[in-house]
mmCIF file of C-alpha atoms in Angstrom:
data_model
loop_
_atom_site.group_PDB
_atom_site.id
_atom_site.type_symbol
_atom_site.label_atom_id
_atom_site.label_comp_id
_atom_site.label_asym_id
_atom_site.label_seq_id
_atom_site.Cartn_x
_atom_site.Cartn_y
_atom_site.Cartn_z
ATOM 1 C CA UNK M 18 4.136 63.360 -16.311
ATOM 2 C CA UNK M 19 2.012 61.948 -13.556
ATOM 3 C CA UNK M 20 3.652 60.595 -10.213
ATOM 4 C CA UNK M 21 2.745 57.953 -8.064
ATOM 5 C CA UNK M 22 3.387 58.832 -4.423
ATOM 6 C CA UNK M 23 3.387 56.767 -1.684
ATOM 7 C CA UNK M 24 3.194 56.761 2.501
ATOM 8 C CA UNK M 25 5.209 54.349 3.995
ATOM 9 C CA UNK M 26 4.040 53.341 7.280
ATOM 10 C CA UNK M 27 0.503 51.091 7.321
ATOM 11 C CA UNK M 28 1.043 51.108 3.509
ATOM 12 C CA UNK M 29 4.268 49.661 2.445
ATOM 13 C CA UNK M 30 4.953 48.587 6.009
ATOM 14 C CA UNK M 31 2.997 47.517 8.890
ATOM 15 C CA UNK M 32 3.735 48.181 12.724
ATOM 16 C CA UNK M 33 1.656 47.477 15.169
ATOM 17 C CA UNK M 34 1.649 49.848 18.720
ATOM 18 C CA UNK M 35 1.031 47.066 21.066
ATOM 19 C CA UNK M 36 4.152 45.401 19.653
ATOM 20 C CA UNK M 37 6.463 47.885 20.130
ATOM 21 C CA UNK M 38 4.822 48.972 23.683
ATOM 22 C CA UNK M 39 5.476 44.753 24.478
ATOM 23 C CA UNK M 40 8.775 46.150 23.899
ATOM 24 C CA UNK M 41 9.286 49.114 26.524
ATOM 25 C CA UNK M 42 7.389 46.923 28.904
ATOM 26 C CA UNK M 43 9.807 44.236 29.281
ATOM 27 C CA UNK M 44 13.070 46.695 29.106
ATOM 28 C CA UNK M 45 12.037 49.476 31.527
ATOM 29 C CA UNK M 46 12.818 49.965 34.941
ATOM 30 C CA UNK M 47 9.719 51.631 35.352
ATOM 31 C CA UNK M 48 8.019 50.046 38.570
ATOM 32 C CA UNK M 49 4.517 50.889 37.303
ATOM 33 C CA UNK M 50 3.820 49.737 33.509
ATOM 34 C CA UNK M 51 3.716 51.938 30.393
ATOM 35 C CA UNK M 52 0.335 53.178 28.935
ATOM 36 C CA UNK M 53 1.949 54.071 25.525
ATOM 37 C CA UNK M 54 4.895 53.340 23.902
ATOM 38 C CA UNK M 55 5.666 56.763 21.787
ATOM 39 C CA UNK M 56 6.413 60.124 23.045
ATOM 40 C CA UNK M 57 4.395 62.645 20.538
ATOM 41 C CA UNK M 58 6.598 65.083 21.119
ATOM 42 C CA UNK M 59 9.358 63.432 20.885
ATOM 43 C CA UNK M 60 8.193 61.598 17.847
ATOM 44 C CA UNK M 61 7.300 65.138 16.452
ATOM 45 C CA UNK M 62 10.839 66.745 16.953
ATOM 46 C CA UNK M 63 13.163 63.637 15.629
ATOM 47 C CA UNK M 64 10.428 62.845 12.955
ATOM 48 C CA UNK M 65 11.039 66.283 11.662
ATOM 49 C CA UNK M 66 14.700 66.525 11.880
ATOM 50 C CA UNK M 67 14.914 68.721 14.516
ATOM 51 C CA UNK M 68 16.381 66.488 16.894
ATOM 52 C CA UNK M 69 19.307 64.081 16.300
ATOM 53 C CA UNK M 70 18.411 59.715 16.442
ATOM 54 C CA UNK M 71 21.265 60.152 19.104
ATOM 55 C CA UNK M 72 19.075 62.774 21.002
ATOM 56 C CA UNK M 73 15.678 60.941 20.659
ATOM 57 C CA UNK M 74 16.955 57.829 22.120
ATOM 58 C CA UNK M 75 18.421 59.803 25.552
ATOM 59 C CA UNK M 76 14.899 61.224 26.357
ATOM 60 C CA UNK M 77 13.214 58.332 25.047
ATOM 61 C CA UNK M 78 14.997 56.470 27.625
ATOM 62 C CA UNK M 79 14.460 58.920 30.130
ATOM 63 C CA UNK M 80 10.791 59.205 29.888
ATOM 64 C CA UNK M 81 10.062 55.160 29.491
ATOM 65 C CA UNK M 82 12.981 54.580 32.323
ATOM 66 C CA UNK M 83 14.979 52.331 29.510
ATOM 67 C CA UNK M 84 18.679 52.106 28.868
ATOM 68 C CA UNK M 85 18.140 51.115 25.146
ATOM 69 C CA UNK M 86 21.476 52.012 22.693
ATOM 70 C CA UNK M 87 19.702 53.208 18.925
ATOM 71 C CA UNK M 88 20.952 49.898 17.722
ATOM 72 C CA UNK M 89 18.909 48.635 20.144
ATOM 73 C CA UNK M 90 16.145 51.439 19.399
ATOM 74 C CA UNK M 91 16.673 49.942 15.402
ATOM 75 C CA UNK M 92 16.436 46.070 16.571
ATOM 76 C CA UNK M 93 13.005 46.970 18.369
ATOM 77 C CA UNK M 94 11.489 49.118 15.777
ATOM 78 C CA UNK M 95 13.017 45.853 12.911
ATOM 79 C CA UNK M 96 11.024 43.792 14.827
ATOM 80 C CA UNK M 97 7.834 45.641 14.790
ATOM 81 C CA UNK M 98 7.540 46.187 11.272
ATOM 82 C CA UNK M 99 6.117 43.573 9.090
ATOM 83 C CA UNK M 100 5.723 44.230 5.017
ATOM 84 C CA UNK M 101 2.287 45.300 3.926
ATOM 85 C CA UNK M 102 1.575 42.672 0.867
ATOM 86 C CA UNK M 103 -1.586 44.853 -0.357
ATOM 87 C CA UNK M 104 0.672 47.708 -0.509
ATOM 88 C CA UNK M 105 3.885 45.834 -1.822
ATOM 89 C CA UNK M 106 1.999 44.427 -4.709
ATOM 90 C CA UNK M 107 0.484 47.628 -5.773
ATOM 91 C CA UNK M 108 4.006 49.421 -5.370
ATOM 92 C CA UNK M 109 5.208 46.897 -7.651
ATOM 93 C CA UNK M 110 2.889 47.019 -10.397
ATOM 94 C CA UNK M 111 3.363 50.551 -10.643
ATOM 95 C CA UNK M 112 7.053 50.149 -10.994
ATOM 96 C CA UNK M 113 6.577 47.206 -13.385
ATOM 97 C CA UNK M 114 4.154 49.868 -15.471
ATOM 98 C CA UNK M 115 7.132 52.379 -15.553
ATOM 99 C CA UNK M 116 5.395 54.648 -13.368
ATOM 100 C CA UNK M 117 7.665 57.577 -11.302
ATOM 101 C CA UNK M 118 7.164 56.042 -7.380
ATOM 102 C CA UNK M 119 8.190 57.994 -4.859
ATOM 103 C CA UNK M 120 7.642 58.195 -0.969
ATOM 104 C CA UNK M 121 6.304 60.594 1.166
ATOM 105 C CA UNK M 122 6.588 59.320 5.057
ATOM 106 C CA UNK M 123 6.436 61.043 8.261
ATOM 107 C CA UNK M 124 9.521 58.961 9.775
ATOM 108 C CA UNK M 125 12.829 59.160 11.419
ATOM 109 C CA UNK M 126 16.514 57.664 10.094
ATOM 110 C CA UNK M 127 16.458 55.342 12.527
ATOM 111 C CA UNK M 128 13.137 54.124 11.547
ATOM 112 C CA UNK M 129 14.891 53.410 7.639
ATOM 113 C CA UNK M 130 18.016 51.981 9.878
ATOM 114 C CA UNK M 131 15.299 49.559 10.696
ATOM 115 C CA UNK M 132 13.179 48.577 7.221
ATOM 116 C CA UNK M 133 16.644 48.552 5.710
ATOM 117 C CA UNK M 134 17.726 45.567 8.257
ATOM 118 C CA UNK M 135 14.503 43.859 7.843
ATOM 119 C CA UNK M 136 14.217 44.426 3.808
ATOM 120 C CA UNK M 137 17.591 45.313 2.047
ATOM 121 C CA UNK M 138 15.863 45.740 -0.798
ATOM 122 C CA UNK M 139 13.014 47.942 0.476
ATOM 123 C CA UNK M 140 13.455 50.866 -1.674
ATOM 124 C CA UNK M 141 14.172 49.475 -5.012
ATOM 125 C CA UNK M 142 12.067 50.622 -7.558
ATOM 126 C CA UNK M 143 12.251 53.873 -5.941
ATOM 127 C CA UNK M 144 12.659 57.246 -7.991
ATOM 128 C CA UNK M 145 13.067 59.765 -4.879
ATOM 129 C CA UNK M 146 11.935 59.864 -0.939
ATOM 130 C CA UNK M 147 10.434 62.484 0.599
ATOM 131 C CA UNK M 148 11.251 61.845 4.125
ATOM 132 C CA UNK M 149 9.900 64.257 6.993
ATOM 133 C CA UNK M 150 13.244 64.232 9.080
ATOM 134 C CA UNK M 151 15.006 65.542 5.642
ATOM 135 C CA UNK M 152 12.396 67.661 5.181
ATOM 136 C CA UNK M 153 11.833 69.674 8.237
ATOM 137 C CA UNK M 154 8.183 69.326 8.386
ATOM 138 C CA UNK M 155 5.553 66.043 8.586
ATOM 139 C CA UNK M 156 2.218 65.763 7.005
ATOM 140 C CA UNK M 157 -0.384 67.170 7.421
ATOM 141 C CA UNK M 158 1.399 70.617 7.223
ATOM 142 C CA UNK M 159 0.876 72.198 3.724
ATOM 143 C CA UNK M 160 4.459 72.979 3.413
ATOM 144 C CA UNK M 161 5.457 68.971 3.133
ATOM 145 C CA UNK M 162 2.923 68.730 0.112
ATOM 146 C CA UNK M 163 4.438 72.201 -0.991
ATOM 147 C CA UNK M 164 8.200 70.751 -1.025
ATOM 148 C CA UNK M 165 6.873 67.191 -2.824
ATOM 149 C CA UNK M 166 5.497 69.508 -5.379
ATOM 150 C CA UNK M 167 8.312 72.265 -6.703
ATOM 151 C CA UNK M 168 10.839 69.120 -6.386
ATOM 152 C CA UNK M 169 8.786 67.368 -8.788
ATOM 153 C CA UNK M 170 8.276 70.770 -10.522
ATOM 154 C CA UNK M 171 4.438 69.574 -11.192
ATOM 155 C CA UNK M 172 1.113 70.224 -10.036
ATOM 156 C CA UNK M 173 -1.217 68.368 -7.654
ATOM 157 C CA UNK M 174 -3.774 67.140 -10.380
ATOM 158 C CA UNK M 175 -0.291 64.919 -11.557
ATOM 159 C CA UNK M 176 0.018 63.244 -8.387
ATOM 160 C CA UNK M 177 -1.568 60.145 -6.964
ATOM 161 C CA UNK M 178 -1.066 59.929 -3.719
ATOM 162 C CA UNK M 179 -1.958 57.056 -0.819
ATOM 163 C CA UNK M 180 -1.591 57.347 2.745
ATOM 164 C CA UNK M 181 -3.228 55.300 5.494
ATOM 165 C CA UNK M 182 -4.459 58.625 7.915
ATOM 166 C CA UNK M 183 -7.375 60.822 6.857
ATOM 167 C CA UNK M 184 -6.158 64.061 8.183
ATOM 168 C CA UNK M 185 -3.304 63.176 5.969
ATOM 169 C CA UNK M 186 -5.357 62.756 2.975
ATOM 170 C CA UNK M 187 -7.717 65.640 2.990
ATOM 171 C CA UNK M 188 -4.233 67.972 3.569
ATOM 172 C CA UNK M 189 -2.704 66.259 -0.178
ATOM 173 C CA UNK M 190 -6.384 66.862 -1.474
ATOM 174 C CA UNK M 191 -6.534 70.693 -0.416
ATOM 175 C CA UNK M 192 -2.990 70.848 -2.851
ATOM 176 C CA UNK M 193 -4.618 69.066 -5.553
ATOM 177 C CA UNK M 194 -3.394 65.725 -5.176
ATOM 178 C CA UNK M 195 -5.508 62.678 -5.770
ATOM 179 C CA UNK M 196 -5.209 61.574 -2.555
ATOM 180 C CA UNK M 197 -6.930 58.128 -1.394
ATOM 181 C CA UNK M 198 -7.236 56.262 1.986
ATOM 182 C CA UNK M 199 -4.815 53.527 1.918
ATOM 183 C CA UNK M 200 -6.668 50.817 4.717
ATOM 184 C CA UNK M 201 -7.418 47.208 3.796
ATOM 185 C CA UNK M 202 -11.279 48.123 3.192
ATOM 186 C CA UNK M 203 -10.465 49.865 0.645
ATOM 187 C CA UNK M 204 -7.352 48.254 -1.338
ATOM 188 C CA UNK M 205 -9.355 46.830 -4.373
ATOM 189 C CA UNK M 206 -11.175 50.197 -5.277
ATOM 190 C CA UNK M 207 -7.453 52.466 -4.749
ATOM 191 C CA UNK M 208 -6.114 49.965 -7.089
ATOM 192 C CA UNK M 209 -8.580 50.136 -9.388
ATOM 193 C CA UNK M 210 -8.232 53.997 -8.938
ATOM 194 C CA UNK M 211 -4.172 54.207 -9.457
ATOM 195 C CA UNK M 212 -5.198 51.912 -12.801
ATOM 196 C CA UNK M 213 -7.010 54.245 -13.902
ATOM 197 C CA UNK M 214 -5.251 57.068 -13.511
ATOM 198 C CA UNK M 215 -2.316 55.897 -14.922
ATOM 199 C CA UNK M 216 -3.652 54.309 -17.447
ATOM 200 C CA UNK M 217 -1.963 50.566 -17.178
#
């Protein structure tokens, strides 16, 4: 069986930085204005599970000088997102072609919190998630390609695989996957790829 896996983030759902820094910029108390709107490390611990939503949001707000609730944290990160139609439509045919679809995302609960208030129905279609704050790691560590793999008790030549991040990419490809870059340059010829491999 062949599986059709796909990244969330710049594939099935845009956000754009600038947005969400718009965002801290108007909230914080900060007297001197933000020059990013993420924390990496931050990102890195609650994105892996090793912090709690409830955590994240405390330092968040005391590193950006905000005061922001995780509803709030949700509402802000709803408002960023916007659907990725390239990415949508191909995520549908494969559904419609009765192809196994699962995702593979470096993301945090609230972050789904968020997609799910925007798009009730983003996941339908679905046949697992492989989620990096369930997980304990994020891509591109081996190990998250490793876990994708003995779930789906399969090998990487089975797996089609689209992500919008090189590093990402090559890290699927060095498991076997066929792993292709996912930005709007190159839609047509992944399509025409995931066609082809799947043979619809």
């Amino acid at each position: 069986m062949k599986f059709f896996l796909f990244d969330i983030g710049n594939v099935l759902a845009d956000f754009d930085e600038r947005d969400l820094l718009a965002s801290v910029v108007q909230s914080t108390s900060h007297p001197r204005p933000q020059a990013t709107a993420r924390e990496p490390e931050l990102d890195d611990l609650v994105e892996k599970g090793l912090i709690s939503d409830e955590e994240y949001v405390i330092r968040l707000n005391e590193s950006k000088g905000l005061a922001w609730s995780i509803d709030q944290l949700t509402e802000v990160w709803a408002q960023v997102f916007t659907l990725n139609e390239a990415g949508r439509n191909l995520f549908e045919e494969a559904v419609q072609a009765g192809v196994p679809v699962y995702l593979l995302s470096n993301i945090a609960q609230f972050h789904i919190h968020a997609i799910e208030r925007n798009w009730p129905w983003f996941f339908e279609g679905v046949n697992g998630l492989f989620l990096s704050y369930q997980i304990g790691e994020r891509k591109p560590h081996p190990d998250i390609y490793r876990h994708v793999l003995d779930a789906l008790d399969t090998k990487g030549s089975q797996c089609f695989f689209v992500d919008d991040l090189p590093d990402n990419i090559e890290a699927a490809r060095a498991v076997g996957m066929h792993a292709h870059h996912y930005i709007p340059e190159n839609h047509g010829a992944v399509r025409e790829a995931a066609r082809a491999f799947f043979d619809w």
